[in-house]
Coordinates of N, CA, C and O in Angstrom, one line a residue:
M125 N 116.0 200.9 63.6 CA 116.2 201.2 65.0 C 117.5 201.9 65.2 O 118.6 201.5 64.7
A126 N 117.5 203.0 66.0 CA 118.7 203.7 66.3 C 119.6 203.0 67.2 O 119.1 202.3 68.1
E127 N 120.9 203.0 67.0 CA 121.9 202.4 67.9 C 121.9 203.1 69.3 O 121.9 204.3 69.4
Q128 N 121.8 202.3 70.3 CA 121.8 202.8 71.7 C 123.3 202.8 72.2 O 124.0 201.9 71.9
T129 N 123.6 203.9 72.9 CA 124.9 204.0 73.5 C 124.9 203.7 74.9 O 123.8 203.8 75.6
I130 N 126.0 203.3 75.5 CA 126.1 203.0 76.9 C 126.0 204.3 77.7 O 126.6 205.3 77.3
N131 N 125.2 204.3 78.7 CA 125.1 205.4 79.6 C 126.1 205.2 80.8 O 125.7 204.8 81.9
V132 N 127.4 205.5 80.5 CA 128.4 205.2 81.5 C 128.2 206.0 82.8 O 128.3 205.4 83.9
G133 N 127.8 207.2 82.7 CA 127.5 208.0 83.9 C 126.5 207.4 84.8 O 126.7 207.3 86.0
A134 N 125.4 206.9 84.2 CA 124.3 206.3 85.0 C 124.8 205.0 85.7 O 124.5 204.8 86.8
L135 N 125.6 204.2 84.9 CA 126.1 203.0 85.5 C 127.1 203.3 86.7 O 127.0 202.6 87.7
I136 N 127.9 204.2 86.5 CA 128.9 204.6 87.6 C 128.1 205.1 88.8 O 128.5 204.8 89.9
E137 N 127.2 206.0 88.5 CA 126.4 206.5 89.6 C 125.7 205.4 90.4 O 125.6 205.4 91.6
R138 N 125.1 204.5 89.7 CA 124.4 203.3 90.3 C 125.4 202.5 91.2 O 125.1 202.1 92.3
M139 N 126.6 202.3 90.6 CA 127.6 201.6 91.4 C 128.1 202.4 92.6 O 128.3 201.8 93.7
E140 N 128.2 203.7 92.5 CA 128.6 204.5 93.6 C 127.6 204.5 94.7 O 127.9 204.3 95.9
S141 N 126.3 204.5 94.3 CA 125.2 204.5 95.2 C 125.2 203.2 96.0 O 124.9 203.1 97.2
F142 N 125.4 202.1 95.3 CA 125.4 200.8 95.9 C 126.5 200.7 97.0 O 126.3 200.2 98.1
G143 N 127.7 201.2 96.6 CA 128.8 201.2 97.5 C 128.5 202.0 98.8 O 129.0 201.6 99.9
A144 N 127.8 203.1 98.7 CA 127.4 203.8 99.9 C 126.2 203.2 100.6 O 126.1 203.3 101.8
A145 N 125.3 202.5 99.9 CA 124.1 201.9 100.6 C 124.4 200.6 101.3 O 123.8 200.4 102.3
L146 N 125.3 199.8 100.8 CA 125.5 198.5 101.4 C 125.9 198.6 102.9 O 125.3 197.8 103.7
P147 N 126.7 199.5 103.3 CA 127.0 199.6 104.8 C 125.7 199.9 105.6 O 125.5 199.3 106.7
A148 N 124.8 200.7 105.1 CA 123.6 201.0 105.8 C 122.6 199.8 105.8 O 121.9 199.6 106.8
I149 N 122.7 199.0 104.8 CA 121.8 197.8 104.7 C 122.2 196.7 105.6 O 121.4 196.1 106.2
V150 N 123.5 196.4 105.7 CA 123.9 195.3 106.5 C 124.8 195.6 107.6 O 125.1 194.7 108.5
G151 N 125.3 196.8 107.7 CA 126.3 197.2 108.7 C 125.9 197.0 110.2 O 126.8 196.9 111.0
R152 N 124.7 197.0 110.5 CA 124.3 196.9 111.9 C 123.8 195.5 112.3 O 123.3 195.3 113.4
L153 N 124.0 194.5 111.4 CA 123.6 193.1 111.7 C 124.5 192.6 112.8 O 125.6 192.9 112.9
S154 N 123.9 191.7 113.6 CA 124.7 191.1 114.6 C 125.7 190.1 113.9 O 125.4 189.7 112.8
T155 N 126.7 189.7 114.6 CA 127.6 188.7 114.0 C 126.9 187.4 113.7 O 127.1 186.9 112.6
A156 N 126.1 187.0 114.6 CA 125.3 185.7 114.3 C 124.4 185.9 113.1 O 124.4 185.0 112.3
D157 N 123.7 187.0 113.0 CA 122.9 187.2 111.8 C 123.6 187.3 110.5 O 123.2 186.8 109.5
A158 N 124.8 188.0 110.5 CA 125.6 188.1 109.3 C 126.2 186.8 108.9 O 126.3 186.6 107.7
R159 N 126.4 185.9 109.8 CA 127.0 184.6 109.5 C 125.9 183.5 109.2 O 126.3 182.4 108.7
W160 N 124.7 183.8 109.5 CA 123.6 182.8 109.4 C 123.3 182.4 108.0 O 123.3 183.3 107.1
K161 N 123.0 181.1 107.8 CA 122.6 180.6 106.5 C 121.3 179.8 106.7 O 121.3 179.0 107.6
P162 N 120.3 179.9 105.8 CA 119.1 179.0 106.0 C 119.5 177.6 105.8 O 118.9 176.7 106.5
T163 N 120.4 177.3 104.9 CA 120.9 175.9 104.7 C 122.4 176.1 104.3 O 122.8 177.1 103.8
P164 N 123.2 175.0 104.5 CA 124.6 175.1 104.1 C 124.9 175.5 102.7 O 125.9 176.0 102.4
K165 N 124.0 175.2 101.8 CA 124.2 175.5 100.3 C 124.1 177.0 100.0 O 124.6 177.4 99.0
Y166 N 123.5 177.8 100.9 CA 123.4 179.2 100.6 C 124.5 180.0 101.3 O 125.0 179.6 102.3
W167 N 124.8 181.1 100.7 CA 125.8 182.0 101.3 C 125.1 182.9 102.4 O 124.0 183.3 102.3
S168 N 125.9 183.2 103.4 CA 125.5 184.1 104.4 C 125.7 185.6 103.9 O 126.3 185.8 102.9
I169 N 125.1 186.5 104.6 CA 125.3 187.9 104.2 C 126.8 188.3 104.3 O 127.3 189.0 103.4
L170 N 127.5 187.8 105.3 CA 128.9 188.0 105.4 C 129.7 187.4 104.2 O 130.6 188.1 103.7
E171 N 129.3 186.3 103.8 CA 130.0 185.7 102.6 C 129.7 186.5 101.4 O 130.6 186.7 100.5
I172 N 128.5 187.0 101.2 CA 128.1 187.8 100.1 C 129.0 189.1 100.1 O 129.5 189.5 99.0
V173 N 129.1 189.7 101.2 CA 129.9 191.0 101.3 C 131.3 190.7 100.9 O 131.9 191.5 100.2
N174 N 131.9 189.7 101.4 CA 133.3 189.4 101.1 C 133.5 189.0 99.6 O 134.5 189.4 99.0
H175 N 132.5 188.3 99.1 CA 132.5 188.0 97.6 C 132.5 189.3 96.9 O 133.3 189.5 95.9
L176 N 131.6 190.2 97.2 CA 131.6 191.5 96.5 C 132.9 192.3 96.6 O 133.4 192.8 95.6
A177 N 133.6 192.2 97.7 CA 134.9 192.9 97.9 C 135.9 192.3 97.0 O 136.7 193.0 96.3
D178 N 136.0 191.0 97.0 CA 137.0 190.3 96.1 C 136.7 190.5 94.7 O 137.6 190.7 93.9
E179 N 135.4 190.4 94.3 CA 135.0 190.6 92.9 C 135.4 192.0 92.4 O 135.7 192.2 91.2
E180 N 135.3 192.9 93.3 CA 135.6 194.3 93.0 C 137.0 194.5 92.4 O 137.2 195.2 91.4
V181 N 137.9 193.8 93.1 CA 139.3 193.9 92.8 C 139.8 192.9 91.8 O 140.4 193.2 90.8
E182 N 139.5 191.6 92.1 CA 140.0 190.5 91.3 C 139.3 190.2 90.0 O 139.8 189.6 89.1
D183 N 138.0 190.6 89.9 CA 137.2 190.3 88.8 C 137.0 191.6 87.9 O 137.7 191.9 87.0
F184 N 136.0 192.3 88.3 CA 135.5 193.4 87.4 C 136.6 194.5 87.1 O 136.8 194.8 86.0
R185 N 137.2 195.1 88.1 CA 138.2 196.1 87.9 C 139.4 195.6 87.1 O 139.8 196.2 86.1
T186 N 139.9 194.5 87.5 CA 141.1 193.9 86.8 C 140.7 193.5 85.4 O 141.4 193.8 84.4
R187 N 139.6 192.9 85.2 CA 139.2 192.4 83.9 C 138.8 193.5 82.9 O 139.1 193.4 81.7
L188 N 138.2 194.5 83.5 CA 137.8 195.7 82.6 C 139.1 196.4 82.2 O 139.3 196.8 81.0
D189 N 140.0 196.6 83.1 CA 141.3 197.2 82.8 C 142.1 196.4 81.7 O 142.6 197.0 80.8
L190 N 142.1 195.1 81.9 CA 142.8 194.3 80.9 C 142.1 194.4 79.5 O 142.8 194.5 78.5
T191 N 140.8 194.3 79.5 CA 140.0 194.4 78.3 C 140.3 195.7 77.6 O 140.5 195.8 76.4
L192 N 140.3 196.8 78.3 CA 140.5 198.1 77.7 C 141.9 198.4 77.3 O 142.1 199.0 76.2
H193 N 142.9 197.9 78.0 CA 144.3 198.2 77.8 C 145.1 197.1 77.2 O 146.2 197.4 76.6
H194 N 144.7 195.9 77.5 CA 145.5 194.7 77.0 C 144.6 193.6 76.7 O 144.6 192.5 77.3
P195 N 143.7 193.8 75.7 CA 142.7 192.8 75.4 C 143.2 191.4 75.0 O 142.4 190.5 75.0
Q196 N 144.4 191.3 74.6 CA 144.9 189.9 74.3 C 145.5 189.2 75.5 O 145.7 188.0 75.4
T197 N 145.6 189.9 76.7 CA 146.1 189.2 77.9 C 145.1 188.4 78.5 O 143.9 188.8 78.8
P198 N 145.4 187.1 78.8 CA 144.4 186.3 79.5 C 144.0 186.8 80.8 O 144.8 187.3 81.6
W199 N 142.7 186.7 81.1 CA 142.3 187.1 82.5 C 142.8 186.2 83.5 O 142.8 185.0 83.3
P200 N 143.1 186.7 84.7 CA 143.5 185.8 85.8 C 142.2 185.0 86.2 O 141.1 185.5 86.2
P201 N 142.5 183.7 86.6 CA 141.3 182.9 86.9 C 140.7 183.3 88.3 O 141.5 183.8 89.2
I202 N 139.4 183.1 88.4 CA 138.8 183.3 89.7 C 137.8 182.1 89.9 O 137.4 181.4 89.0
D203 N 137.6 181.8 91.2 CA 136.6 180.7 91.5 C 135.9 181.2 92.8 O 136.3 180.8 93.9
P204 N 134.8 181.9 92.6 CA 134.1 182.5 93.8 C 133.7 181.5 94.9 O 133.9 181.7 96.0
P205 N 133.1 180.4 94.5 CA 132.7 179.4 95.5 C 133.9 178.9 96.3 O 133.8 178.7 97.6
K206 N 134.9 178.6 95.6 CA 136.1 178.1 96.3 C 136.7 179.2 97.2 O 137.2 178.9 98.3
A207 N 136.7 180.4 96.7 CA 137.3 181.5 97.5 C 136.5 181.7 98.8 O 137.1 182.0 99.9
A208 N 135.2 181.5 98.8 CA 134.4 181.7 100.0 C 134.8 180.7 101.1 O 134.9 181.1 102.2
V209 N 135.2 179.5 100.7 CA 135.6 178.5 101.6 C 137.1 178.7 102.0 O 137.4 178.8 103.2
D210 N 137.9 178.8 101.0 CA 139.4 178.9 101.2 C 139.8 180.1 102.0 O 140.7 180.1 102.8
R211 N 139.1 181.2 101.7 CA 139.4 182.5 102.4 C 138.6 182.7 103.7 O 138.7 183.7 104.3
R212 N 137.8 181.7 104.0 CA 137.0 181.7 105.3 C 136.2 183.0 105.4 O 136.2 183.6 106.5
Y213 N 135.4 183.3 104.4 CA 134.6 184.5 104.4 C 133.7 184.6 105.6 O 133.5 185.6 106.2
N214 N 133.1 183.5 106.0 CA 132.1 183.5 107.1 C 132.7 183.6 108.4 O 132.0 183.7 109.4
E215 N 134.0 183.6 108.5 CA 134.7 183.8 109.8 C 135.2 185.2 110.0 O 135.8 185.5 111.1
R216 N 135.1 186.0 109.0 CA 135.6 187.4 109.1 C 134.7 188.3 109.9 O 133.5 187.9 110.2
E217 N 135.1 189.5 110.1 CA 134.3 190.5 110.8 C 133.5 191.3 109.8 O 134.0 191.8 108.8
L218 N 132.2 191.5 110.1 CA 131.3 192.2 109.2 C 131.8 193.6 109.0 O 131.9 194.0 107.8
A219 N 132.1 194.3 110.0 CA 132.4 195.8 109.8 C 133.6 195.9 108.9 O 133.7 196.8 108.1
E220 N 134.6 195.1 109.2 CA 135.9 195.2 108.4 C 135.6 194.8 106.9 O 136.1 195.4 106.0
S221 N 134.7 193.8 106.7 CA 134.4 193.3 105.4 C 133.6 194.4 104.6 O 133.9 194.6 103.4
V222 N 132.6 195.0 105.3 CA 131.8 196.0 104.6 C 132.7 197.2 104.3 O 132.6 197.8 103.2
S223 N 133.6 197.6 105.2 CA 134.5 198.7 105.0 C 135.4 198.4 103.8 O 135.7 199.3 103.0
R224 N 135.9 197.2 103.7 CA 136.8 196.8 102.6 C 136.1 197.0 101.3 O 136.6 197.5 100.3
F225 N 134.8 196.5 101.2 CA 134.1 196.6 100.0 C 133.8 198.1 99.7 O 134.1 198.5 98.5
A226 N 133.4 198.9 100.6 CA 133.1 200.3 100.4 C 134.3 201.0 99.9 O 134.2 201.9 99.0
N227 N 135.5 200.8 100.5 CA 136.7 201.4 100.1 C 137.1 201.0 98.7 O 137.6 201.9 97.9
E228 N 137.0 199.7 98.4 CA 137.4 199.3 97.0 C 136.4 199.8 96.0 O 136.8 200.2 94.9
R229 N 135.1 199.9 96.4 CA 134.2 200.5 95.4 C 134.5 202.0 95.1 O 134.4 202.4 94.0
K230 N 134.9 202.7 96.2 CA 135.3 204.1 96.0 C 136.4 204.2 95.0 O 136.5 205.1 94.1
E231 N 137.4 203.3 95.2 CA 138.6 203.3 94.3 C 138.1 202.9 92.8 O 138.6 203.5 91.9
S232 N 137.2 202.0 92.7 CA 136.7 201.6 91.4 C 136.0 202.8 90.7 O 136.2 203.1 89.5
V233 N 135.2 203.5 91.4 CA 134.5 204.6 90.9 C 135.5 205.7 90.5 O 135.3 206.3 89.4
R234 N 136.4 206.0 91.3 CA 137.5 206.9 91.0 C 138.2 206.5 89.7 O 138.4 207.3 88.8
W235 N 138.6 205.3 89.6 CA 139.3 204.8 88.5 C 138.4 204.9 87.2 O 138.9 205.3 86.1
L236 N 137.2 204.5 87.3 CA 136.3 204.5 86.1 C 136.1 206.0 85.6 O 136.1 206.2 84.4
R237 N 136.0 206.9 86.6 CA 135.9 208.3 86.1 C 137.1 208.9 85.5 O 137.1 209.9 84.8
M238 N 138.3 208.3 85.8 CA 139.5 208.8 85.2 C 139.9 208.2 83.9 O 140.8 208.6 83.2
L239 N 139.1 207.2 83.4 CA 139.4 206.5 82.1 C 139.1 207.6 81.0 O 138.1 208.2 81.0
F240 N 140.1 207.7 80.2 CA 139.9 208.7 79.1 C 140.7 208.3 77.9 O 141.9 208.1 78.0
P241 N 140.1 208.3 76.8 CA 138.7 208.0 76.5 C 138.6 206.5 76.3 O 139.2 206.0 75.4
P242 N 137.8 205.8 77.1 CA 137.7 204.4 76.9 C 136.9 204.0 75.6 O 136.0 204.7 75.2
D243 N 137.3 202.9 75.0 CA 136.6 202.4 73.9 C 135.8 201.2 74.4 O 136.3 200.1 74.6
W244 N 134.5 201.5 74.6 CA 133.6 200.4 75.3 C 133.4 199.3 74.3 O 132.8 198.3 74.8
T245 N 133.8 199.4 73.1 CA 133.6 198.3 72.1 C 134.8 197.3 72.1 O 134.7 196.3 71.5
T246 N 135.8 197.7 72.8 CA 137.0 196.8 72.8 C 136.6 195.4 73.4 O 135.9 195.4 74.4
T247 N 137.0 194.3 72.8 CA 136.5 193.0 73.3 C 137.7 192.2 73.8 O 138.8 192.3 73.3
Y248 N 137.3 191.3 74.6 CA 138.2 190.2 75.1 C 137.6 188.9 74.6 O 136.3 188.7 74.7
A249 N 138.4 188.0 74.1 CA 137.9 186.7 73.6 C 137.9 185.7 74.8 O 138.9 185.0 75.1
H250 N 136.7 185.6 75.4 CA 136.6 184.7 76.6 C 136.5 183.3 76.0 O 135.8 183.0 75.1
P251 N 137.2 182.4 76.7 CA 137.3 181.0 76.1 C 136.0 180.2 76.2 O 135.7 179.4 75.4
K252 N 135.0 180.6 77.0 CA 133.7 179.9 77.1 C 132.6 180.8 76.6 O 131.7 180.3 76.0
L253 N 132.7 182.1 76.8 CA 131.5 183.0 76.5 C 131.7 183.7 75.2 O 130.8 184.4 74.7
G254 N 132.9 183.6 74.6 CA 133.1 184.3 73.3 C 133.5 185.8 73.6 O 133.9 186.1 74.7
A255 N 133.3 186.6 72.6 CA 133.7 188.0 72.7 C 132.9 188.7 73.7 O 131.6 188.7 73.7
I256 N 133.6 189.4 74.7 CA 132.9 190.2 75.7 C 133.5 191.6 75.5 O 134.7 191.8 75.6
S257 N 132.6 192.6 75.4 CA 133.1 194.0 75.2 C 133.3 194.6 76.6 O 132.7 194.2 77.6
A258 N 134.1 195.7 76.6 CA 134.3 196.5 77.8 C 133.0 197.0 78.3 O 132.7 197.1 79.5
G259 N 132.1 197.4 77.4 CA 130.8 197.9 77.7 C 130.0 196.9 78.4 O 129.2 197.1 79.4
E260 N 130.0 195.6 77.9 CA 129.3 194.5 78.6 C 129.9 194.3 80.0 O 129.1 194.0 80.9
L261 N 131.2 194.4 80.1 CA 131.8 194.2 81.5 C 131.3 195.3 82.4 O 130.9 194.9 83.6
L262 N 131.3 196.5 82.0 CA 130.8 197.6 82.9 C 129.3 197.3 83.2 O 128.9 197.5 84.4
A263 N 128.5 197.0 82.3 CA 127.1 196.7 82.5 C 126.9 195.5 83.5 O 126.1 195.6 84.4
S264 N 127.7 194.5 83.3 CA 127.7 193.3 84.2 C 128.1 193.7 85.6 O 127.6 193.1 86.5
W265 N 129.1 194.6 85.7 CA 129.6 195.0 87.0 C 128.4 195.6 87.8 O 128.2 195.3 89.0
A266 N 127.7 196.5 87.1 CA 126.6 197.2 87.8 C 125.4 196.2 88.1 O 124.8 196.2 89.2
A267 N 125.2 195.3 87.2 CA 124.2 194.3 87.4 C 124.5 193.3 88.5 O 123.6 192.8 89.2
H268 N 125.8 193.0 88.7 CA 126.3 192.1 89.7 C 125.9 192.7 91.1 O 125.4 191.9 92.0
D269 N 125.9 194.0 91.3 CA 125.5 194.6 92.5 C 124.0 194.2 92.7 O 123.6 193.9 93.8
A270 N 123.2 194.4 91.7 CA 121.7 194.2 91.8 C 121.4 192.7 92.2 O 120.6 192.4 93.0
L271 N 122.2 191.8 91.5 CA 122.0 190.4 91.8 C 122.2 190.1 93.3 O 121.5 189.4 93.9
H272 N 123.3 190.7 93.8 CA 123.7 190.4 95.2 C 122.8 191.1 96.2 O 122.6 190.7 97.3
L273 N 122.3 192.3 95.8 CA 121.4 193.0 96.6 C 120.1 192.2 96.8 O 119.5 192.0 97.9
R274 N 119.7 191.6 95.7 CA 118.5 190.7 95.7 C 118.8 189.5 96.7 O 118.0 189.1 97.5
Q275 N 120.0 188.9 96.6 CA 120.4 187.8 97.4 C 120.5 188.3 98.9 O 120.0 187.5 99.8
I276 N 121.0 189.4 99.2 CA 121.0 190.0 100.6 C 119.6 190.2 101.1 O 119.2 189.8 102.2
S277 N 118.7 190.7 100.2 CA 117.3 191.0 100.6 C 116.6 189.6 100.9 O 115.9 189.6 101.9
R278 N 116.9 188.6 100.2 CA 116.4 187.3 100.4 C 116.8 186.8 101.8 O 116.1 186.3 102.6
R279 N 118.1 187.0 102.1 CA 118.6 186.5 103.4 C 118.0 187.3 104.5 O 117.7 186.8 105.6
L280 N 117.8 188.6 104.4 CA 117.1 189.4 105.4 C 115.7 189.0 105.6 O 115.2 188.9 106.7
Y281 N 115.0 188.6 104.5 CA 113.6 188.1 104.6 C 113.6 186.7 105.3 O 112.8 186.5 106.2
D282 N 114.6 185.9 105.0 CA 114.8 184.6 105.7 C 115.0 184.8 107.2 O 114.5 184.0 108.0
L283 N 115.8 185.8 107.6 CA 116.0 186.1 109.0 C 114.7 186.5 109.7 O 114.5 186.1 110.8
V284 N 113.9 187.3 109.0 CA 112.6 187.6 109.6 C 111.8 186.4 109.8 O 111.2 186.2 110.9
A285 N 111.7 185.5 108.8 CA 111.0 184.2 109.0 C 111.5 183.4 110.1 O 110.8 182.8 110.9
R286 N 112.8 183.3 110.3 CA 113.5 182.6 111.4 C 113.1 183.2 112.7 O 112.7 182.4 113.6
D287 N 113.1 184.5 112.8 CA 112.9 185.1 114.1 C 111.4 185.3 114.5 O 111.1 185.6 115.6
S288 N 110.5 185.1 113.5 CA 109.1 185.3 113.7 C 108.4 184.1 114.4 O 107.3 184.2 114.9
G289 N 109.1 183.0 114.5 CA 108.6 181.8 115.2 C 107.3 181.4 114.5 O 107.1 181.3 113.3
A290 N 106.2 181.3 115.3 CA 104.9 180.8 114.9 C 104.2 181.9 114.2 O 103.1 181.7 113.6
F291 N 104.6 183.1 114.3 CA 103.9 184.3 113.7 C 104.3 184.5 112.2 O 105.5 184.5 111.9
S292 N 103.3 184.6 111.4 CA 103.5 184.7 110.0 C 103.8 186.2 109.6 O 103.3 187.1 110.3
S293 N 104.5 186.4 108.5 CA 104.7 187.7 108.0 C 103.9 187.9 106.7 O 104.1 188.8 105.9
R294 N 102.8 187.1 106.6 CA 102.0 187.1 105.3 C 101.4 188.5 105.1 O 101.2 188.8 103.9
Y295 N 101.2 189.3 106.1 CA 100.6 190.6 105.9 C 101.5 191.5 105.1 O 101.1 192.3 104.3
A296 N 102.8 191.3 105.2 CA 103.8 192.0 104.4 C 103.7 191.7 102.9 O 104.2 192.5 102.1
G297 N 103.2 190.6 102.6 CA 103.2 190.1 101.2 C 104.2 188.9 101.1 O 105.0 188.6 102.0
E298 N 104.0 188.1 100.1 CA 104.9 187.0 99.9 C 106.1 187.3 99.1 O 106.2 188.2 98.3
W299 N 107.2 186.6 99.4 CA 108.4 186.8 98.7 C 108.3 186.4 97.2 O 107.8 185.3 96.9
N300 N 108.6 187.3 96.4 CA 108.5 187.1 94.9 C 109.8 187.5 94.3 O 110.1 188.7 94.1
P301 N 110.7 186.5 94.0 CA 112.0 186.9 93.5 C 112.0 187.6 92.1 O 112.9 188.1 91.7
N302 N 110.8 187.5 91.5 CA 110.7 188.1 90.1 C 110.1 189.5 90.2 O 109.8 190.1 89.1
G303 N 109.9 190.0 91.3 CA 109.4 191.4 91.4 C 108.3 191.6 92.3 O 107.8 192.6 92.5

C-alpha cells in the first residue's frame, strides 16, 4: 500500500469554509434560542460558539505551533467544560462570540498558510495519548469543526421540536446522528 500524504490545502480550505459558514448558520438566532439547552447537561449553541473560539486560540493553534516549533515544551492545560462555566459562555452576546470565532479562524488560516516548510511528522509526547504528530493535530482541528457542526445541527433540530408543539416533524425524517 502506498503511503498517503496529508492534504494540507484541503484541510485548510475546509477550516476556512467553516469559519465563513458558522456566522450564516447561527448568526440570526434570537438570544433566547442561542442560549437554550434541551437539558442542563447539554451545551447551548452560544456555549458551542464560545468553545470554538477559545479552542481556536488556546488549543489547536497554540498546540500545533508548539508541536512544530518546540515539541518538548509542555502544552498549556485546558479544561473546556470548566471554561464554559467559569467564563460564562452562555451569558455572552451571540454576535460578538460569532465574530470572535470568525476573526480568530481567519488568523489561524493566515498563520497556517504562512508555515514554511512545516514537518507534519513532528510529534509531541502527550502524557495520556502518547505521540501526537503535527499532522494529526491539523486533521483533528478540521474534524473538531465537523463534530461541533453536528452538535449545532442537533441543537437546531431540538429547537424545531421544541417550537413545533403537538405537530411532528416526522415528514422531514428522523434524526440520525450517524448519517
